Coordinates of C-alpha atoms in Angstrom, one line a residue:
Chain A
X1 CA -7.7 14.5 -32.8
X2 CA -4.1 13.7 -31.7
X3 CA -5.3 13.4 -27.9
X4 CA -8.2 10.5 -29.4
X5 CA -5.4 8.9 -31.1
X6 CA -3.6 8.9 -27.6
X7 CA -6.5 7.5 -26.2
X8 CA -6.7 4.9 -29.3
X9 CA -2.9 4.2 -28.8
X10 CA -3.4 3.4 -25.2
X11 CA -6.4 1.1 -26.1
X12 CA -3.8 -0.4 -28.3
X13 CA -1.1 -0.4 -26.0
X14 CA -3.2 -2.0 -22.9
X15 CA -4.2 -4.7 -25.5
X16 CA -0.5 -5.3 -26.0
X17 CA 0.3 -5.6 -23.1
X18 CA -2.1 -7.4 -21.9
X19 CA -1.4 -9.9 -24.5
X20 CA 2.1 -9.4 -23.5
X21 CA 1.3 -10.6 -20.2
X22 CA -0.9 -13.1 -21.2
X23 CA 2.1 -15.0 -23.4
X24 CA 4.1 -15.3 -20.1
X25 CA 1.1 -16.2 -17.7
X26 CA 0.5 -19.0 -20.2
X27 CA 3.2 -20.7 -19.2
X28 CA 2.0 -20.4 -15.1
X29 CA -1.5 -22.8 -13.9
X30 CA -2.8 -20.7 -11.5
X31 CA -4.2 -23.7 -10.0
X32 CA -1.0 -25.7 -10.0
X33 CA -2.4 -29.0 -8.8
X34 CA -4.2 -31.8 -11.2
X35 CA -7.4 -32.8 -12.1
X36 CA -9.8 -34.5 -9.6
X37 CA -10.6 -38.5 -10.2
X38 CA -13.5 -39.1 -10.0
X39 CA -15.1 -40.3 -7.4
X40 CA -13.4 -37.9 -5.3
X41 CA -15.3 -35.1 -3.2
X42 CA -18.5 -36.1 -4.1
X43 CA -19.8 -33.6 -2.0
X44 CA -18.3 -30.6 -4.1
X45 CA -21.4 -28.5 -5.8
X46 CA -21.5 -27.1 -9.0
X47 CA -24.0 -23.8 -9.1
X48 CA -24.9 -23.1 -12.8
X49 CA -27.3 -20.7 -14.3
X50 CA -29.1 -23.7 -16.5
X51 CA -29.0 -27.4 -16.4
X52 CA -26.1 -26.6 -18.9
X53 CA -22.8 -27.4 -16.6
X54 CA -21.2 -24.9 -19.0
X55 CA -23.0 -22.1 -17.4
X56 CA -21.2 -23.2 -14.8
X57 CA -20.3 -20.3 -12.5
X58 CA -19.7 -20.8 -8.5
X59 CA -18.6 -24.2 -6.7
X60 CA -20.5 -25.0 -3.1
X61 CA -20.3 -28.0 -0.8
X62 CA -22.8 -29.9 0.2
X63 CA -22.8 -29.9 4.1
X64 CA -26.5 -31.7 5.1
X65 CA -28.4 -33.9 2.4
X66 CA -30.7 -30.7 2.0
X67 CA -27.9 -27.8 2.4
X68 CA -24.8 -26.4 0.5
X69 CA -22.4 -24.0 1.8
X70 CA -21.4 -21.5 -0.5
X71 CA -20.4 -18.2 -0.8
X72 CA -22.7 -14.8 -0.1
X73 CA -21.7 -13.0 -3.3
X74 CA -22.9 -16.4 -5.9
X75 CA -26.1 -15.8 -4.6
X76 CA -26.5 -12.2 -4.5
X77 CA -29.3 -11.5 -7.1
X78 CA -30.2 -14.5 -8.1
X79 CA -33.9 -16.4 -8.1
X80 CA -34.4 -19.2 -6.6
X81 CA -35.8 -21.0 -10.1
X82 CA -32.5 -19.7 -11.8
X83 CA -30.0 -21.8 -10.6
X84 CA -29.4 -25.5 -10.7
X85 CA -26.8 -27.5 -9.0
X86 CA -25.4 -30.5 -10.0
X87 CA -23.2 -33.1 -8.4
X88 CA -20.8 -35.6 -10.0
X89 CA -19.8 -33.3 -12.7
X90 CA -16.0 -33.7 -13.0
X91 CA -16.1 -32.9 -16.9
X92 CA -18.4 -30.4 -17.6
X93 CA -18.3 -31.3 -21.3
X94 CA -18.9 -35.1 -20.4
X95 CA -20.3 -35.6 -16.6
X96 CA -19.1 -38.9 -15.5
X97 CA -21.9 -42.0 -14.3
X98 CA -23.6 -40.3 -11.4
X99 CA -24.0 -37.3 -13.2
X100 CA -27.1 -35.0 -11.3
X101 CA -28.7 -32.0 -10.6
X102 CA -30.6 -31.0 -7.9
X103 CA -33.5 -27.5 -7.6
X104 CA -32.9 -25.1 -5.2
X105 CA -36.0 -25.0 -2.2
X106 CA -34.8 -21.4 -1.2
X107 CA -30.9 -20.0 -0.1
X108 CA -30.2 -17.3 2.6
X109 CA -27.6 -14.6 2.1
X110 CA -25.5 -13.7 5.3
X111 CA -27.2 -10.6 6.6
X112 CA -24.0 -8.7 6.8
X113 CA -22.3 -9.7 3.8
X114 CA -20.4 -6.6 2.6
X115 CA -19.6 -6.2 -1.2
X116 CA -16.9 -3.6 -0.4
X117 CA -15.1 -5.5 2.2
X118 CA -16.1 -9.1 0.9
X119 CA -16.8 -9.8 5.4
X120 CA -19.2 -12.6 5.7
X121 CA -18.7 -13.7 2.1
X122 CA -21.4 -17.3 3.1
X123 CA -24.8 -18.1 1.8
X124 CA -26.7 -21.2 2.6
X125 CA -28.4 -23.3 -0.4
X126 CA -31.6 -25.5 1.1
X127 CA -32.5 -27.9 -1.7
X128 CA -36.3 -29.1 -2.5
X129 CA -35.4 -32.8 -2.0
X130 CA -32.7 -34.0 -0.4
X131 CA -29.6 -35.6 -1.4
X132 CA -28.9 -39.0 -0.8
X133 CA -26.7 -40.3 -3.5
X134 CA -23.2 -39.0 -1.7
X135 CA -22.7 -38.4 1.6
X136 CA -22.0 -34.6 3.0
X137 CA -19.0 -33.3 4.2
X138 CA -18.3 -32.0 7.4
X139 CA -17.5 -28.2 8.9
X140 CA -14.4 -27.9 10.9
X141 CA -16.1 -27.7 14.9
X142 CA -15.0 -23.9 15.9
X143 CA -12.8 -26.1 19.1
X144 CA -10.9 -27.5 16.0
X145 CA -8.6 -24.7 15.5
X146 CA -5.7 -26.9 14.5
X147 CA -7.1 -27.7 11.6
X148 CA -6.7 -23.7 10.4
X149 CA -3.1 -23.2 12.3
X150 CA -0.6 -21.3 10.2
X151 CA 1.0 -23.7 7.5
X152 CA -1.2 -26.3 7.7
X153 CA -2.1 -27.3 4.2
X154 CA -5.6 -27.3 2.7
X155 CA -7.4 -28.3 -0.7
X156 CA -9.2 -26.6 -2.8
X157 CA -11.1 -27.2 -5.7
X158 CA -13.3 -26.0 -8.5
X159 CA -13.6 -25.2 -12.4
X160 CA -12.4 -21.7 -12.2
X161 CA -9.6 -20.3 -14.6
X162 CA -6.8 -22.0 -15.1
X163 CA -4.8 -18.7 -16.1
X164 CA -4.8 -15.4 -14.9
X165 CA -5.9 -13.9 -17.9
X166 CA -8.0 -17.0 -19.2
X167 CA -11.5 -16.0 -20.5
X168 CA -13.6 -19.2 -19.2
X169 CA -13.1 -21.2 -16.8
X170 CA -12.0 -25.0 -16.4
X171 CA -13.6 -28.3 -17.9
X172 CA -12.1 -30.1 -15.1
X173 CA -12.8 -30.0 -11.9
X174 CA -8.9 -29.3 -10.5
X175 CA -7.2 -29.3 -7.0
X176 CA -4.9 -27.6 -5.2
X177 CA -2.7 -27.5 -2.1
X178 CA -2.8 -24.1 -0.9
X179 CA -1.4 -23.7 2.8
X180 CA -2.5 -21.4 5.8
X181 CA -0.7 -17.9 5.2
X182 CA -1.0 -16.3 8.6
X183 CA -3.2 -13.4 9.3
X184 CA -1.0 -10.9 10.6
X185 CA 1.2 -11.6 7.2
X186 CA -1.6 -11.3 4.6
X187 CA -2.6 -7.8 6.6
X188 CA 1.1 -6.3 6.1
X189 CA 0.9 -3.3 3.9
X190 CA 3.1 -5.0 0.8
X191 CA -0.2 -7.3 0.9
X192 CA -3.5 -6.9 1.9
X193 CA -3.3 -4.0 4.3
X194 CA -5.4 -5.0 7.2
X195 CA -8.2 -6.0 4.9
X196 CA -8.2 -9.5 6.1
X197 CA -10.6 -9.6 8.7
X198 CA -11.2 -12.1 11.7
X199 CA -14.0 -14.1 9.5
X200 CA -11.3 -14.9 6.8
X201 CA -8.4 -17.2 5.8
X202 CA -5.8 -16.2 4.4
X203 CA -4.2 -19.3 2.3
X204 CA -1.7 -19.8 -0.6
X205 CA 1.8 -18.8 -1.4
X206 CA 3.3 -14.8 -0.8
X207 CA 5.8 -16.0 -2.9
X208 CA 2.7 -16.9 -5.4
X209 CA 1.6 -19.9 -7.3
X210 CA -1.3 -22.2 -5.9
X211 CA -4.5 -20.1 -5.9
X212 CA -8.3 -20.7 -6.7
X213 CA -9.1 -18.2 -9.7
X214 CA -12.6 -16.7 -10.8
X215 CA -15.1 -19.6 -11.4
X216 CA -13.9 -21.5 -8.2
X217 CA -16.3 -18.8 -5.3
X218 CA -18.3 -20.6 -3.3
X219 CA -16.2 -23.6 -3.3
X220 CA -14.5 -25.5 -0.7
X221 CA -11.1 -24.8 1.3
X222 CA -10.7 -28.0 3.0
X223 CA -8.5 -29.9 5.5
X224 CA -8.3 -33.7 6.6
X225 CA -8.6 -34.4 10.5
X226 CA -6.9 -37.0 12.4
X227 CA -9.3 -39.4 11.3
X228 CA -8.6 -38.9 7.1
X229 CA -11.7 -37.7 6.7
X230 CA -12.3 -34.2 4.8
X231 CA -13.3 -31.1 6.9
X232 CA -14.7 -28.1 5.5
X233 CA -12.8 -25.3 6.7
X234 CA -13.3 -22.0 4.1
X235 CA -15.5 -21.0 1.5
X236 CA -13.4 -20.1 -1.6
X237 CA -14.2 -15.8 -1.8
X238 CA -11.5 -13.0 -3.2
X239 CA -8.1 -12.5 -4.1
X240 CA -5.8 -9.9 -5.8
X241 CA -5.1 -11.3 -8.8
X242 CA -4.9 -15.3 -9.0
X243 CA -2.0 -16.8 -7.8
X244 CA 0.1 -13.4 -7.4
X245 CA 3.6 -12.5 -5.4
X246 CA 2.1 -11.1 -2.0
X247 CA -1.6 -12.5 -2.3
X248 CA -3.0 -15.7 -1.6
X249 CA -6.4 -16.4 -1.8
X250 CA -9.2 -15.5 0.7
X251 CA -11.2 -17.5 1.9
X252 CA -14.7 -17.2 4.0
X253 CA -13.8 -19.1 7.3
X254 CA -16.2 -21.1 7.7
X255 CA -15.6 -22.2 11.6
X256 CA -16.9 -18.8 12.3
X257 CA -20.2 -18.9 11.4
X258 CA -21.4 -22.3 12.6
X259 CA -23.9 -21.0 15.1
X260 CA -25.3 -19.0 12.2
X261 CA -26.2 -21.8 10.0
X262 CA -27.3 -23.7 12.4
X263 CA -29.6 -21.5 13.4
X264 CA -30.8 -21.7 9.6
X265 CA -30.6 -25.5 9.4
X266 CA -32.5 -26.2 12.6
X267 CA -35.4 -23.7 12.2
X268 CA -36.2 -23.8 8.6
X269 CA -35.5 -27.6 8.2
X270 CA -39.0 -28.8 8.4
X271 CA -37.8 -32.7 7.9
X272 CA -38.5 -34.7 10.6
X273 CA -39.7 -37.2 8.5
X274 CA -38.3 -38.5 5.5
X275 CA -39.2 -41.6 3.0
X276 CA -36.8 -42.7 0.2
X277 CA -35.5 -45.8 -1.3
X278 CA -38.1 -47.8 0.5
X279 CA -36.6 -46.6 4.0
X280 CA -38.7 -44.2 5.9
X281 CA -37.1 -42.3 8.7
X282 CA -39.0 -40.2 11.5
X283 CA -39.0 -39.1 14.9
X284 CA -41.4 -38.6 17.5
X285 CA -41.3 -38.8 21.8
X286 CA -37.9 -38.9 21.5
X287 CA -37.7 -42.5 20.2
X288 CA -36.2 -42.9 16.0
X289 CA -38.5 -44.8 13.9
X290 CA -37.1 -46.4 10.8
X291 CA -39.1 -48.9 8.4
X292 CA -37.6 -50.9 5.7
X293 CA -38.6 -53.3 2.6
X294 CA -34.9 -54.5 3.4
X295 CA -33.7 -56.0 6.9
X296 CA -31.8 -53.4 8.7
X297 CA -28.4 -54.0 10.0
X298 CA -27.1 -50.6 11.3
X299 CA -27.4 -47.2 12.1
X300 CA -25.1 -44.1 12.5
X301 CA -26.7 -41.1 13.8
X302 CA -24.3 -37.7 13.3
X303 CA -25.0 -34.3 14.1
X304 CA -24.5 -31.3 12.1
X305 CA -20.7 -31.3 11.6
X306 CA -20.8 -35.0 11.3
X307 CA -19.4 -36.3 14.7
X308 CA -21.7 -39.5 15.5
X309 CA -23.4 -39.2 18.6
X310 CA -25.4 -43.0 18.2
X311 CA -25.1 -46.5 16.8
X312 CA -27.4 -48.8 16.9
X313 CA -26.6 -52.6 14.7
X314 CA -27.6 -56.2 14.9
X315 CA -31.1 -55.3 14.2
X316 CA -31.7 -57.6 11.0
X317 CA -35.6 -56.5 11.0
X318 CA -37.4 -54.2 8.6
X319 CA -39.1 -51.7 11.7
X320 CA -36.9 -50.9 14.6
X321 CA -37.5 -48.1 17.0
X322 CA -34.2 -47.3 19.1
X323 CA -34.6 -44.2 22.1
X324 CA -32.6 -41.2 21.1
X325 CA -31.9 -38.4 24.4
X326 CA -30.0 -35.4 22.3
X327 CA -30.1 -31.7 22.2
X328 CA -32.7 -30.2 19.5
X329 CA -31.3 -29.7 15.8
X330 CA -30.7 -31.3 12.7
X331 CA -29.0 -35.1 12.8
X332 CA -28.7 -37.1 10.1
X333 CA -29.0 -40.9 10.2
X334 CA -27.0 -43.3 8.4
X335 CA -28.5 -46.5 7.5
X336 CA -26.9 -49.8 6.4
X337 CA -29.1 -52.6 5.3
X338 CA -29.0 -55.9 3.2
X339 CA -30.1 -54.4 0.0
X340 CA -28.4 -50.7 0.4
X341 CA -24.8 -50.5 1.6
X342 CA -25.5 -47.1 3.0
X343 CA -28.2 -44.1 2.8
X344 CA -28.4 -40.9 4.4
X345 CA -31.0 -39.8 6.1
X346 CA -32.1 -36.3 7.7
X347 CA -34.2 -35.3 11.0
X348 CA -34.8 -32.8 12.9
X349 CA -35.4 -33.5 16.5
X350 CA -37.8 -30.6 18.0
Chain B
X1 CA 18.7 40.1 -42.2
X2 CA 19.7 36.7 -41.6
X3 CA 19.9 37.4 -37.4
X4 CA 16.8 38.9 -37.3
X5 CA 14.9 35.8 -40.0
X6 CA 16.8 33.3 -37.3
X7 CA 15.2 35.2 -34.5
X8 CA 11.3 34.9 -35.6
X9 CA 12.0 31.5 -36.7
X10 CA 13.1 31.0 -32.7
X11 CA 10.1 33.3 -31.6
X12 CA 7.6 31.0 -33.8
X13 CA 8.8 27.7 -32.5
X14 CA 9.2 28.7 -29.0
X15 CA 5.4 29.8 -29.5
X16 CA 4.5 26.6 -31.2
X17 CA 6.1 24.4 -28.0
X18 CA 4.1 26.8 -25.4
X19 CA 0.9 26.7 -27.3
X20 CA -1.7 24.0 -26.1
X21 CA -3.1 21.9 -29.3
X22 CA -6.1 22.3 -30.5
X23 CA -7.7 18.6 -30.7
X24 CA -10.3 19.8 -27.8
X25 CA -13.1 20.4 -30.1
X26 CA -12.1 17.3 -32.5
X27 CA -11.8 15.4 -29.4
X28 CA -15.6 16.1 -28.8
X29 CA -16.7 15.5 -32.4
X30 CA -14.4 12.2 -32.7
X31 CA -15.9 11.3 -28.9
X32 CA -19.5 11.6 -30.6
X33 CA -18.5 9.6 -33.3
X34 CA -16.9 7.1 -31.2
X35 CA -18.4 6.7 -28.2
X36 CA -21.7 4.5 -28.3
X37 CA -24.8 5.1 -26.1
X38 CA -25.8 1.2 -25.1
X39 CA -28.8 -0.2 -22.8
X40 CA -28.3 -3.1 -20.7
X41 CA -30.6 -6.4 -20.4
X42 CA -31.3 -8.4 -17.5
X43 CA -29.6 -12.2 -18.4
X44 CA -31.0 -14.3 -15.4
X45 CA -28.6 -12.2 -13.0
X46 CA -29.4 -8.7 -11.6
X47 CA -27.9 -6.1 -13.7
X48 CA -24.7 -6.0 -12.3
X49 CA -23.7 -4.0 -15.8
X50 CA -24.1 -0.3 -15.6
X51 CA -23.1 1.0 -18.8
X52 CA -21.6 4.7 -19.1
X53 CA -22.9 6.9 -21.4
X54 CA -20.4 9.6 -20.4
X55 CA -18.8 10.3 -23.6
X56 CA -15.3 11.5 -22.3
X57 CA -15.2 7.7 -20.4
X58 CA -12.3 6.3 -20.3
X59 CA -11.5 3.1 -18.3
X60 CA -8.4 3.3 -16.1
X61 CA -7.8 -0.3 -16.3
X62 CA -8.6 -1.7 -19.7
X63 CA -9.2 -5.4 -18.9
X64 CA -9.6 -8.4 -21.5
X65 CA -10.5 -10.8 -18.8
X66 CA -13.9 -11.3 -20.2
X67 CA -15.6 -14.2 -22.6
X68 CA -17.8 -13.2 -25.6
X69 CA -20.0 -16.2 -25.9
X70 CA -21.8 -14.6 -29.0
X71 CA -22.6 -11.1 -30.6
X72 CA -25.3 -10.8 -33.2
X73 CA -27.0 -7.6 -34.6
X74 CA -30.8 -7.5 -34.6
X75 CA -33.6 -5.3 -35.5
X76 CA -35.6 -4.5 -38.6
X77 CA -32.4 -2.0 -39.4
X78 CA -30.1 -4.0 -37.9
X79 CA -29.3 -1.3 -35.1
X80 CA -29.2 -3.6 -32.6
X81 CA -25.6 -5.2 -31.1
X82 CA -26.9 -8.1 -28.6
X83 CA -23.2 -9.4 -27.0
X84 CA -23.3 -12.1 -24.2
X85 CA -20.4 -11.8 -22.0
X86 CA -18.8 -14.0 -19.0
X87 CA -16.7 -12.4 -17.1
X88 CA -15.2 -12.1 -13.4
X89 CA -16.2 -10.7 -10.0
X90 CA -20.1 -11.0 -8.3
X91 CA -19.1 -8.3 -6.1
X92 CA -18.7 -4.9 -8.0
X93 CA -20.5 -3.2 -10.6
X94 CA -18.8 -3.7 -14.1
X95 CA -18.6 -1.1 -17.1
X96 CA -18.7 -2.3 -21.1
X97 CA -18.6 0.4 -23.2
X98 CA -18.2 -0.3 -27.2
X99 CA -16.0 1.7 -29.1
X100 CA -15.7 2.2 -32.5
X101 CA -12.0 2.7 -34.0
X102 CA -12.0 4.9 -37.3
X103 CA -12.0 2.3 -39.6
X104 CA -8.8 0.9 -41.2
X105 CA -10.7 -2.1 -43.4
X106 CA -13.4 -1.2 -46.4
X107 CA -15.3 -4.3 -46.0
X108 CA -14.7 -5.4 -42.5
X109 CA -15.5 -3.3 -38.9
X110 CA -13.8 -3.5 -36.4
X111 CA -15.2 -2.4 -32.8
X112 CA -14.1 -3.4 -29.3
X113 CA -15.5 -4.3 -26.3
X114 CA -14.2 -2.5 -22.9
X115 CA -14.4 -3.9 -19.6
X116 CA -13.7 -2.2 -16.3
X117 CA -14.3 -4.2 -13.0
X118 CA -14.2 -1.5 -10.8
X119 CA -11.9 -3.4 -9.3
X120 CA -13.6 -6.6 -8.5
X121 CA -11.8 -9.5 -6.8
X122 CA -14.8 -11.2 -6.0
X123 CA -14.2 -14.8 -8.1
X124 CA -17.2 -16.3 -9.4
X125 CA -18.5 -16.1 -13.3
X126 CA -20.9 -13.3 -13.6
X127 CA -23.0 -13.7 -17.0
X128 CA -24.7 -10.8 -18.8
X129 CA -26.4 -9.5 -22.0
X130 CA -25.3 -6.3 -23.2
X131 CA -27.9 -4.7 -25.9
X132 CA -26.0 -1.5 -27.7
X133 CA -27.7 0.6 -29.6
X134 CA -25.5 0.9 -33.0
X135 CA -27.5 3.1 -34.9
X136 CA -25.0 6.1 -34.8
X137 CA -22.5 3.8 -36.7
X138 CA -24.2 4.0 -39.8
X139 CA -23.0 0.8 -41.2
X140 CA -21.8 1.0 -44.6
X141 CA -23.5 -1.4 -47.0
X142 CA -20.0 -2.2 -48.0
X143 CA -19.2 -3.6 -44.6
X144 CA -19.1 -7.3 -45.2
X145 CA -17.6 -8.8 -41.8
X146 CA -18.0 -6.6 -38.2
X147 CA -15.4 -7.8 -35.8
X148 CA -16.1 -7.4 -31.9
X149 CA -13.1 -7.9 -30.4
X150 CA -11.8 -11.1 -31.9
X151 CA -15.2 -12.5 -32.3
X152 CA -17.2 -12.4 -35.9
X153 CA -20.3 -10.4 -35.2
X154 CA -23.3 -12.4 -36.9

């Protein structure tokens, strides 16, 4: 009896505590930063388990009009027809103008993801129709290791806690400027203890503060490259703690595993051939077809990580057919005409 | 007389300090008591919840960093404690075990809600629907308000 009252006072004692702790967390945002305006990172994916944005539970990025990056352990057990995404949700209780959602065509979990270690923490989300109302954002090329460099400052966003010890996550979709911590630092023993492996990134403050939370996995980490233009660079994973003395966030880098998706994106993207507001896009003898109801004026074509590789203007006809000589895989085409400013297109050249 | 009387009074609490307590067998019958057997169901998420149903359980890091979103009791007899719960992780398996405190309140019950994450630092939202079985708690008909955790059972 007196050793169940021990165990009762402990109970007790942990909820104190806890509480205790809470009180002085309360006055500490993990994720330090400020809410995102809208229309900011349009790209940014929200993976709920209805079309309810408050069942809201992993972030992702949309990195082709038919993919989203996000991360292995969101994915893990799910169903296809049990997770929605939406897009334009800065509020969850009141999604701005542009508000949408999108069904999932089928996802692929990284075939060595590890639960115990958290390695290759990335999954790959290929939607039934793609998306052509914001434009995709690109993955840091694996040449582009500056972007990743020690210190160099990255974003990251989602609706995860707020607060250590918070119980739900955010309303707001909130950013933060967590830098590059380097590896060999987050692997010392008074941190993580060589559990940071090659396929991470270590980024945040030792001294703490600035941190994603839980609510913000699969999210982006993200950088801006000499151009100003955002580059996807990790995929928000683990971390002891939120925002703790000794332990930044960790973060799936994503540079690693651009062969791996795409390989994915190539062979399971059957679009070679797409048809939406009024434009249809195909390929075929290595020449890019594109019909209009409007007159066309230009064309970007961009690979996979969004370098543009063509452009093609002046047309000002509805049909033009312009030769296109690149290696197989998965392009998309941007196309500027006089009734639409700009739409995105997807191909595969096979 | 009065050497010898201070002398078995020394004996008795010397014997007293030495002697181990004897709560192990109210420790089992409180434990019965106490301790809840629970079943888990599937909420649109693999069951990521294994619940323990070892009755001498107890978590090493008792966590409130979990959401109750709602907790009814169903069943013709009312022995049925549905609790939806956000919490955490994605990469571990979570415990919940329910406990039942010996009752302070006449009309109100108060149980909580334990939550170990195995040590989880996974960091997405992992949603599930816990279904105890609270028939051993023979609920008093004077039991007007059950509290789970801070939330109003209903």
């Amino acid at each position: 009896m007196i050793l169940h009252l021990h165990r009762m006072k402990n109970l007790f004692l942990s909820i104190f505590f806890v509480g205790s702790f809470y009180v002085n967390y309360a006055q500490l945002q993990i994720i330090s930063g400020s809410a995102v305006a809208p229309p900011n990172y349009e790209w940014m994916a929200g993976l709920s388990y209805s079309y309810d944005p408050y069942d809201q539970f992993c972030g992702g990025a949309l990195i082709a009009p038919d993919w989203i990056a996000t991360a292995a352990h969101c994915m893990e057990g799910e169903t296809v027809s049990g997770i929605k995404i939406f897009f334009n949700a800065y509020y969850l209780s009141q999604p701005v103008t542009g508000y949408f959602t999108a069904d999932i065509d089928t996802f692929y979990i990284h075939e060595n993801f590890n639960n115990t270690t958290y390695d290759n923490d990335i999954a790959l989300i290929h939607l039934r129709i793609p998306v052509t109302a914001v434009p995709p954002i690109r993955i840091a090329r694996t040449a582009e290791t500056e972007l990743v460099d020690s210190g160099k400052v990255q974003k990251v966003i989602g609706w995860g806690k707020l607060k250590k010890f918070a119980q739900g996550g955010s309303d707001t979709l909130m950013e933060a400027e967590v830098p590059i911590v380097a590896q060999s630092i987050c692997n010392t023993p008074n941190s993580y203890d060589g559990e940071i492996t090659n396929n991470m990134l270590c980024a945040g403050f030792m001294a703490g503060g600035s941190d994603a939370c839980q609510g913000d996995s699969g999210g982006p980490l993200f950088s801006v490259d000499s151009n100003g233009n955002e580059v996807l660079t990790g995929i928000v994973s683990w971390g002891n703690g939120c925002g703790d003395k000794n332990f930044p966030g960790i973060y799936t880098k994503i540079q690693n595993y651009l062969p791996w998706i795409e390989d994915f994106t190539g062979k399971l993207s059957k679009i070679n051939s797409i048809e939406a507001n009024n434009t249809k896009v195909y390929f075929s003898n290595n020449v890019l077809n594109v019909s209009s109801k409007s007159l066309l004026q230009k064309i970007e074509i961009a690979d996979a990580t969004g370098r543009i590789v063509e452009q093609f203007q002046s047309f000002d006809s509805n049909n033009i057919q312009v030769p296109f000589h690149h290696a197989n895989g998965m392009y998309f085409a941007k196309i500027f005409s006089n009734y639409l400013s700009q739409t995105t297109k997807v191909f595969v050249h096979q | 007389m009065r050497g010898s009387f201070l002398i078995i009074t020394l004996l008795f609490l010397s014997f007293s300090a030495f002697t181990k307590p004897k709560e192990s067998t109210s420790i089992k019958e409180e434990n019965k008591k106490c301790w809840v057997e629970d079943s888990v169901k599937k909420l649109r998420y693999m069951p990521k919840v294994l619940l323990n149903k070892n009755k001498d359980w107890k978590p090493e890091n008792t966590e409130i960093g979990f959401q109750i979103s709602s907790a009814t009791l169903s069943g013709k007899k009312k022995n049925s404690l549905e609790t939806k719960v956000k919490y955490g992780g994605g990469c571990r398996v979570h415990s919940f075990q329910l406990i039942k405190p010996i009752q302070a309140s006449k009309d109100t019950l108060q149980l909580y809600l334990v939550h170990e994450s195995d040590n989880d630092m996974c960091r997405a939202f992992v949603m599930n629907e816990i279904k105890f079985n609270v028939s051993k708690l023979k609920l008093k008909k004077n039991t007007k308000v059950i509290m789970l955790n801070n939330f109003q059972v209903k």
